[in-house]
Every structure is written in structure tokens, then in C-alpha cells.
């Protein structure tokens, strides 16, 4: 009149249900991998990349591989090189520096240095700003540790005009730089990607001299 599972049957039934669910999931994962629709990519980046070409590249990647997981890791450029070589990162978006021979390097952008000013600054009225006009200015820049590859470029550019820039405020990211400059705390020198990234509270001007290029 009735059928009941034995204790052994109950244990078997529970494990069989889990096994079938795992099998279905495994088959789906295999299909996704075969179609290139899944996986995990570890991406290194620094400020100039996140304000430059990187977001549009990631958006295109998302369109082509919608189920792939992307993890972003903020690192200095030299740290990214080490971690890509050590396979802790799959790809890095960096400022050009001395890369290891094991790395494949693709040039994405070449950008001129631009001057960031508070909107009411005396130099904001100029169409192009001579570098020597910054000799007495307070600079808001990335920290020496974070920008150790980029800061020497700015120092050399100012040095050609006969002065050493006074880096009075050191911060960790571009958003902080833009906000402090907009508040009138100082000026900054940044790649041209600032034209797209910075908010409306800044005056962004080219230099009168030909500035260095950032790759």
C-alpha cells in the first residue's frame, strides 16, 4: 500500500540530487567556456588609465563576453609589470616605463601634459600658459610613491624653465586632485585625459611650450 525510502535510500537520494544539480551546472559552464562567455580576468590600472581609454575597452569586452568576471586592481605602473609577469594580473594599463622582456606591450595613447587651474586663477584668462608662470605656484599632485614614474617628467619640464615645482599637496587619486584644484588650493599638471575626466569646476589650459608626452 505504500513505499518508503530506507535510511540508505534517503542518503542516496540526497547525494544523487546534488550530483545531478552539479552535473547540470558543469555542463552549462563547459558550454559557456566553449563559446567564450565566461572566465575571470584580473586587470591592473592606474589613474591615467581609468580616466583615459580603459573604460571604453572594458565596455567593449563586456559586450563580447557578457558572463566573464572582471576584477580591477589599482596598482602603480611598475607594480603592474611585476604582477603581470608573475601571472597575478592578466593585463595592466600603465604609464610607459621600462618593461620586462617577457611582457607584450601595446601603445594605447600619447597625451600632452595639461595645466589644471581653479576657474578664477590669474592664469585661467590665458589661452596658453608659459611654464615659468608656475614657478611660485603650489602644486597638487599624486604622492611620490604612487607617481614615482610620472613626477620626474613634470619636474624635468619645469626644470627646463628654470625652477623646481613645489609639490605641497600629495594625494592618492585624480578625483582628489581635481577637487582640491577646483577649491583653489593649488594647480596641477595632468595628461590630456583630464579634459574628459575632470568636472566643470576646473580651468584646463595647454602650455605655451611643447610639453612632454605621456604614453
Tab-separated table of C-alpha atoms in Angstrom:
chain	number	residue	atom	x	y	z
A	1	UNK	CA	0.000	0.000	0.000
A	2	UNK	CA	2.952	2.437	0.469
A	3	UNK	CA	6.623	2.727	-0.362
A	4	UNK	CA	9.166	4.433	1.852
A	5	UNK	CA	12.845	5.081	1.399
A	6	UNK	CA	15.186	3.203	3.650
A	7	UNK	CA	17.841	5.172	5.503
A	8	UNK	CA	20.333	4.129	2.852
A	9	UNK	CA	17.905	5.279	0.164
A	10	UNK	CA	17.466	8.679	1.810
A	11	UNK	CA	21.228	9.193	1.853
A	12	UNK	CA	21.488	8.076	-1.776
A	13	UNK	CA	18.607	10.339	-2.875
A	14	UNK	CA	20.130	13.420	-1.221
A	15	UNK	CA	23.532	12.864	-2.788
A	16	UNK	CA	22.044	11.997	-6.186
A	17	UNK	CA	20.055	15.256	-6.247
A	18	UNK	CA	23.220	17.240	-5.523
A	19	UNK	CA	25.178	15.318	-8.131
A	20	UNK	CA	22.569	15.985	-10.829
A	21	UNK	CA	22.444	19.690	-9.978
A	22	UNK	CA	26.246	19.846	-10.124
A	23	UNK	CA	26.194	17.980	-13.425
A	24	UNK	CA	23.772	20.492	-14.954
A	25	UNK	CA	25.926	23.369	-13.746
A	26	UNK	CA	29.103	21.743	-15.040
A	27	UNK	CA	27.573	21.180	-18.480
A	28	UNK	CA	26.473	24.843	-18.639
A	29	UNK	CA	29.929	26.067	-17.599
A	30	UNK	CA	31.539	23.876	-20.262
A	31	UNK	CA	29.191	25.275	-22.913
A	32	UNK	CA	29.928	28.844	-21.804
A	33	UNK	CA	33.666	28.273	-21.851
A	34	UNK	CA	33.405	26.770	-25.325
A	35	UNK	CA	31.611	29.887	-26.513
A	36	UNK	CA	33.988	32.222	-24.696
A	37	UNK	CA	31.212	33.556	-22.446
A	38	UNK	CA	32.807	33.075	-19.058
A	39	UNK	CA	36.099	33.274	-17.208
A	40	UNK	CA	37.842	35.609	-14.793
A	41	UNK	CA	40.208	38.404	-15.833
A	42	UNK	CA	42.357	40.318	-13.353
A	43	UNK	CA	43.093	43.819	-14.640
A	44	UNK	CA	45.583	46.298	-13.203
A	45	UNK	CA	45.122	50.019	-13.681
A	46	UNK	CA	46.260	53.457	-12.548
A	47	UNK	CA	44.552	56.862	-12.636
A	48	UNK	CA	45.502	57.913	-16.155
A	49	UNK	CA	44.030	54.664	-17.499
A	50	UNK	CA	40.709	54.884	-15.671
A	51	UNK	CA	40.282	58.451	-16.958
A	52	UNK	CA	41.515	57.521	-20.419
A	53	UNK	CA	40.854	54.595	-22.813
A	54	UNK	CA	40.342	51.807	-20.271
A	55	UNK	CA	36.572	52.204	-19.565
A	56	UNK	CA	35.637	52.054	-23.263
A	57	UNK	CA	37.850	48.978	-23.721
A	58	UNK	CA	36.184	47.243	-20.782
A	59	UNK	CA	32.728	48.187	-22.107
A	60	UNK	CA	33.545	46.551	-25.434
A	61	UNK	CA	34.902	43.495	-23.634
A	62	UNK	CA	31.652	43.259	-21.665
A	63	UNK	CA	29.638	43.273	-24.897
A	64	UNK	CA	31.670	40.410	-26.356
A	65	UNK	CA	31.989	38.371	-23.134
A	66	UNK	CA	28.929	39.279	-21.033
A	67	UNK	CA	29.356	36.475	-18.469
A	68	UNK	CA	33.047	36.965	-17.816
A	69	UNK	CA	34.051	38.328	-14.424
A	70	UNK	CA	36.479	41.256	-14.382
A	71	UNK	CA	38.340	42.245	-11.213
A	72	UNK	CA	40.088	45.643	-11.195
A	73	UNK	CA	43.180	46.212	-9.055
A	74	UNK	CA	44.653	49.701	-8.564
A	75	UNK	CA	48.436	49.461	-8.776
A	76	UNK	CA	51.454	51.576	-9.674
A	77	UNK	CA	52.708	51.028	-13.222
A	78	UNK	CA	55.850	49.196	-12.144
A	79	UNK	CA	53.844	47.012	-9.747
A	80	UNK	CA	51.560	46.008	-12.604
A	81	UNK	CA	54.527	44.902	-14.695
A	82	UNK	CA	55.739	42.662	-11.890
A	83	UNK	CA	52.292	41.184	-11.267
A	84	UNK	CA	51.581	40.533	-14.955
A	85	UNK	CA	54.968	38.830	-15.314
A	86	UNK	CA	54.138	36.770	-12.217
A	87	UNK	CA	50.664	35.944	-13.610
A	88	UNK	CA	48.889	37.598	-10.683
A	89	UNK	CA	47.390	40.050	-13.189
A	90	UNK	CA	46.298	39.137	-16.709
A	91	UNK	CA	46.696	42.632	-18.142
A	92	UNK	CA	47.809	46.041	-16.894
A	93	UNK	CA	47.058	49.603	-18.002
A	94	UNK	CA	50.203	51.589	-17.159
A	95	UNK	CA	52.311	54.633	-17.921
A	96	UNK	CA	55.181	53.750	-20.245
A	97	UNK	CA	58.253	52.652	-18.319
A	98	UNK	CA	60.980	50.027	-18.594
A	99	UNK	CA	59.048	46.817	-19.206
A	100	UNK	CA	60.405	43.323	-18.719
A	101	UNK	CA	61.283	41.335	-21.839
A	102	UNK	CA	58.602	38.731	-21.066
A	103	UNK	CA	55.763	41.266	-21.430
A	104	UNK	CA	53.877	42.148	-24.583
A	105	UNK	CA	53.286	45.911	-24.711
A	106	UNK	CA	50.603	47.702	-26.747
A	107	UNK	CA	50.604	51.504	-27.029
A	108	UNK	CA	47.080	52.884	-26.490
A	109	UNK	CA	47.502	56.677	-26.223
A	110	UNK	CA	50.042	59.504	-26.360
A	111	UNK	CA	48.821	62.542	-24.425
A	112	UNK	CA	50.250	66.004	-23.813
A	113	UNK	CA	50.590	67.395	-20.341
A	114	UNK	CA	47.915	69.959	-19.459
A	115	UNK	CA	47.657	72.558	-16.694
A	116	UNK	CA	44.769	72.318	-14.213
A	117	UNK	CA	43.746	75.589	-12.579
A	118	UNK	CA	40.999	76.917	-10.324
A	119	UNK	CA	38.475	78.703	-12.580
A	120	UNK	CA	39.245	82.132	-11.040
A	121	UNK	CA	43.031	81.734	-11.167
A	122	UNK	CA	45.025	84.572	-12.721
A	123	UNK	CA	46.396	82.229	-15.411
A	124	UNK	CA	42.944	80.945	-16.427
A	125	UNK	CA	42.490	84.007	-18.637
A	126	UNK	CA	45.388	82.893	-20.856
A	127	UNK	CA	44.828	80.682	-23.862
A	128	UNK	CA	48.234	79.022	-23.367
A	129	UNK	CA	50.298	79.216	-20.183
A	130	UNK	CA	54.108	79.549	-20.195
A	131	UNK	CA	55.664	77.070	-17.801
A	132	UNK	CA	57.732	79.709	-15.987
A	133	UNK	CA	54.478	81.297	-14.749
A	134	UNK	CA	54.142	78.342	-12.356
A	135	UNK	CA	57.404	78.990	-10.516
A	136	UNK	CA	55.679	80.416	-7.427
A	137	UNK	CA	52.598	78.192	-7.519
A	138	UNK	CA	51.617	75.447	-5.098
A	139	UNK	CA	51.201	72.077	-6.839
A	140	UNK	CA	48.637	69.379	-6.023
A	141	UNK	CA	49.990	66.086	-7.349
A	142	UNK	CA	49.947	62.352	-6.799
A	143	UNK	CA	52.125	61.057	-3.998
A	144	UNK	CA	55.800	60.387	-4.627
A	145	UNK	CA	55.218	56.688	-4.055
A	146	UNK	CA	52.221	56.420	-6.410
A	147	UNK	CA	53.568	58.737	-9.128
A	148	UNK	CA	57.242	57.854	-8.974
A	149	UNK	CA	57.318	57.262	-12.742
A	150	UNK	CA	55.323	60.364	-13.729
A	151	UNK	CA	56.611	63.060	-11.327
A	152	UNK	CA	60.159	63.169	-12.799
A	153	UNK	CA	58.581	64.079	-16.155
A	154	UNK	CA	56.851	67.096	-14.579
A	155	UNK	CA	59.995	68.079	-12.669
A	156	UNK	CA	62.113	67.935	-15.830
A	157	UNK	CA	59.546	70.027	-17.737
A	158	UNK	CA	59.603	72.717	-15.030
A	159	UNK	CA	63.385	72.420	-14.734
A	160	UNK	CA	63.776	73.485	-18.359
A	161	UNK	CA	62.009	76.717	-17.364
A	162	UNK	CA	64.462	77.266	-14.533
A	163	UNK	CA	62.579	76.215	-11.408
A	164	UNK	CA	61.692	73.188	-9.289
A	165	UNK	CA	57.933	72.714	-8.750
A	166	UNK	CA	56.698	72.903	-5.158
A	167	UNK	CA	54.648	69.738	-4.605
A	168	UNK	CA	52.875	70.902	-1.441
A	169	UNK	CA	49.855	68.564	-1.550
A	170	UNK	CA	50.201	64.861	-2.324
A	171	UNK	CA	47.074	62.748	-2.812
A	172	UNK	CA	46.275	59.227	-3.983
A	173	UNK	CA	43.887	59.682	-6.914
A	174	UNK	CA	42.767	62.000	-9.679
A	175	UNK	CA	39.393	62.782	-8.154
A	176	UNK	CA	41.125	64.289	-5.107
A	177	UNK	CA	43.448	66.307	-7.354
A	178	UNK	CA	40.543	67.708	-9.381
A	179	UNK	CA	38.582	68.602	-6.242
A	180	UNK	CA	41.485	70.311	-4.464
A	181	UNK	CA	42.461	72.326	-7.534
A	182	UNK	CA	38.835	73.370	-8.086
A	183	UNK	CA	38.747	74.519	-4.442
A	184	UNK	CA	41.654	76.869	-5.097
A	185	UNK	CA	44.274	75.017	-3.051
A	186	UNK	CA	46.785	74.814	-5.888
A	187	UNK	CA	47.443	73.922	-9.513
A	188	UNK	CA	48.280	70.573	-11.088
A	189	UNK	CA	49.823	69.063	-14.200
A	190	UNK	CA	47.964	66.109	-15.687
A	191	UNK	CA	47.741	64.240	-19.002
A	192	UNK	CA	45.114	65.396	-21.514
A	193	UNK	CA	42.685	62.696	-20.349
A	194	UNK	CA	41.759	65.257	-17.676
A	195	UNK	CA	39.719	67.033	-20.383
A	196	UNK	CA	37.225	64.156	-20.296
A	197	UNK	CA	37.524	63.200	-16.638
A	198	UNK	CA	37.568	66.462	-14.704
A	199	UNK	CA	34.398	68.197	-13.583
A	200	UNK	CA	33.296	71.678	-14.612
A	201	UNK	CA	34.949	73.418	-11.667
A	202	UNK	CA	38.366	73.409	-13.349
A	203	UNK	CA	40.100	75.537	-15.948
A	204	UNK	CA	42.254	73.262	-18.137
A	205	UNK	CA	44.836	75.021	-20.294
A	206	UNK	CA	47.587	73.888	-22.681
A	207	UNK	CA	51.151	75.012	-22.184
A	208	UNK	CA	52.775	77.633	-24.419
A	209	UNK	CA	55.795	75.346	-24.803
A	210	UNK	CA	55.631	71.885	-26.321
A	211	UNK	CA	55.070	69.669	-23.260
A	212	UNK	CA	56.274	66.099	-22.754
A	213	UNK	CA	54.068	63.294	-23.995
A	214	UNK	CA	52.722	60.600	-21.681
A	215	UNK	CA	52.300	57.133	-23.188
